Coordinates of C-alpha atoms and ligand atoms in Angstrom, one line a residue:
M6 CA 18.1 -192.7 1.2
K7 CA 16.9 -191.8 -2.3
D8 CA 19.3 -192.1 -5.2
C9 CA 20.7 -188.8 -6.4
T10 CA 21.7 -188.6 -10.0
R11 CA 22.6 -184.9 -10.0
K12 CA 26.2 -184.1 -10.5
Y13 CA 27.4 -181.2 -8.3
S14 CA 31.0 -180.2 -7.7
Y15 CA 31.2 -180.3 -3.9
F16 CA 34.7 -179.0 -4.1
A17 CA 33.7 -176.0 -6.1
Y18 CA 30.8 -175.4 -3.6
L19 CA 33.2 -175.6 -0.6
E20 CA 35.8 -173.4 -2.3
G21 CA 33.1 -170.9 -3.2
T22 CA 33.9 -171.0 -6.9
L23 CA 30.3 -171.7 -8.0
T24 CA 28.3 -168.9 -9.6
D25 CA 25.5 -167.5 -7.4
S26 CA 22.8 -169.3 -9.4
E27 CA 24.7 -172.6 -9.2
R28 CA 25.2 -172.2 -5.5
E29 CA 21.5 -171.4 -4.9
A30 CA 20.4 -174.4 -6.9
F31 CA 22.8 -176.6 -5.0
E32 CA 21.7 -175.4 -1.6
L33 CA 18.0 -175.9 -2.6
H34 CA 18.9 -179.4 -3.7
L35 CA 20.7 -180.0 -0.4
L36 CA 17.5 -179.3 1.5
D37 CA 15.8 -182.5 0.2
C38 CA 18.8 -184.7 -0.8
E39 CA 20.3 -186.5 2.1
R40 CA 22.9 -188.2 0.0
C41 CA 24.4 -184.9 -1.2
R42 CA 24.3 -183.5 2.4
E43 CA 26.3 -186.5 3.6
N44 CA 28.7 -186.3 0.7
L45 CA 29.3 -182.6 1.4
I46 CA 29.9 -183.3 5.1
Q47 CA 32.4 -186.1 4.2
I48 CA 34.3 -183.9 1.8
Q49 CA 34.3 -181.1 4.3
N50 CA 35.8 -183.4 6.9
F51 CA 38.3 -184.7 4.3
L52 CA 39.5 -181.2 3.5
D53 CA 39.6 -180.3 7.3
N54 CA 41.9 -183.3 7.8
I55 CA 44.2 -182.2 5.0
E56 CA 44.4 -178.8 6.6
K57 CA 45.2 -180.3 10.0
H58 CA 47.9 -182.5 8.4
K59 CA 49.5 -179.5 6.7
A60 CA 49.6 -177.6 10.0
L61 CA 51.2 -180.6 11.7
K62 CA 53.8 -181.1 9.0
A63 CA 54.9 -177.5 9.1
S64 CA 56.7 -177.7 12.5
P65 CA 58.3 -174.6 13.9
Y66 CA 61.7 -176.0 12.9
T67 CA 60.7 -176.5 9.3
F68 CA 59.0 -173.1 9.3
T69 CA 62.1 -171.4 10.6
N70 CA 64.2 -173.4 8.1
V71 CA 62.1 -172.4 5.2
M72 CA 61.9 -168.8 6.2
G73 CA 65.6 -168.7 6.7
R74 CA 66.2 -170.0 3.2
I75 CA 63.8 -167.5 1.8
E76 CA 65.7 -164.7 3.7
Q77 CA 69.0 -166.1 2.5
N78 CA 67.8 -166.0 -1.2
R79 CA 66.5 -162.5 -0.7
R80 CA 69.9 -161.4 0.7
A81 CA 71.8 -163.1 -2.1
E82 CA 69.6 -161.3 -4.6
I83 CA 70.1 -158.0 -2.9
R84 CA 73.9 -158.6 -2.8
Y85 CA 73.8 -159.4 -6.5
R86 CA 71.8 -156.3 -7.3
K87 CA 74.2 -154.2 -5.3
W88 CA 77.2 -155.6 -7.3
Q89 CA 75.4 -155.9 -10.6
P90 CA 76.7 -152.5 -12.0
A91 CA 80.2 -153.3 -10.9
I92 CA 80.1 -156.8 -12.4
I93 CA 78.7 -155.4 -15.7
G94 CA 81.4 -152.7 -15.7
L95 CA 84.1 -155.3 -15.0
V96 CA 82.9 -157.5 -17.9
G97 CA 82.9 -154.4 -20.1
V98 CA 86.4 -153.5 -19.2
V99 CA 87.6 -157.0 -19.8
A100 CA 85.9 -157.0 -23.2
I101 CA 87.5 -153.7 -24.1
L102 CA 91.0 -154.9 -23.0
T103 CA 90.5 -158.1 -24.9
G104 CA 89.6 -156.0 -28.0
I105 CA 92.6 -153.8 -27.6
L106 CA 95.0 -156.8 -27.1
L107 CA 93.5 -158.7 -30.1
G108 CA 93.6 -155.5 -32.2
N109 CA 97.2 -154.9 -31.2
Y110 CA 98.2 -158.5 -32.0
F111 CA 96.7 -158.4 -35.5
F112 CA 98.0 -154.9 -36.1
K113 CA 101.5 -156.1 -35.1
N114 CA 101.2 -159.1 -37.5
T115 CA 100.0 -156.8 -40.2
A116 CA 102.9 -154.4 -39.5
Q117 CA 105.3 -157.3 -39.6
L118 CA 103.8 -158.6 -42.9
T119 CA 104.0 -155.1 -44.4
S120 CA 107.6 -154.6 -43.3
Y121 CA 108.4 -158.1 -44.7
L122 CA 106.8 -157.2 -48.0
N123 CA 108.6 -153.9 -48.1
L124 CA 111.9 -155.6 -47.3
N125 CA 111.2 -158.1 -50.0
E126 CA 110.5 -155.3 -52.4
T127 CA 113.7 -153.5 -51.5
Y128 CA 115.6 -156.7 -51.8
H129 CA 114.2 -157.3 -55.3
E130 CA 115.1 -153.7 -56.3
V131 CA 118.6 -154.2 -55.0
I132 CA 118.9 -157.4 -57.0
E133 CA 117.5 -155.7 -60.1
L134 CA 119.8 -152.7 -59.7
S135 CA 122.8 -155.0 -59.3
L136 CA 121.8 -156.9 -62.4
L137 CA 121.4 -153.7 -64.3
D138 CA 124.8 -152.5 -63.0
N139 CA 126.4 -155.6 -64.2
N140 CA 125.1 -155.2 -67.7
Ligands
ZN215 ZN1 21.8 -184.9 -4.4

């Protein structure tokens, strides 16, 4: 077996991601390079084994389980989408009510403060008047 120093991406070739000219050059090279042919066969076998392994691991139970979960997520999303306007509306109503209550609270405080100040003023006037009366 002669020593091959050319570097080809066997994976790229097997996945078909080489350009046409790269692929043609590689195939020409394969014709008289036993080492690359053997490498290619080994990598092909390796990839086939991975595929077989994947197929074995995805048992019908796992498959059903995964598909069930995907379906569940899809349904949850549909449910959320269905209720989304209602949820947004509810949040809006709560925000408006909070605003009204807060506004009311501060308005009341302001009203109390104003009436207190008015009362104070009246009180002062009364005192002043009584002082003036005494004189
Ligand atoms: Zn070679």
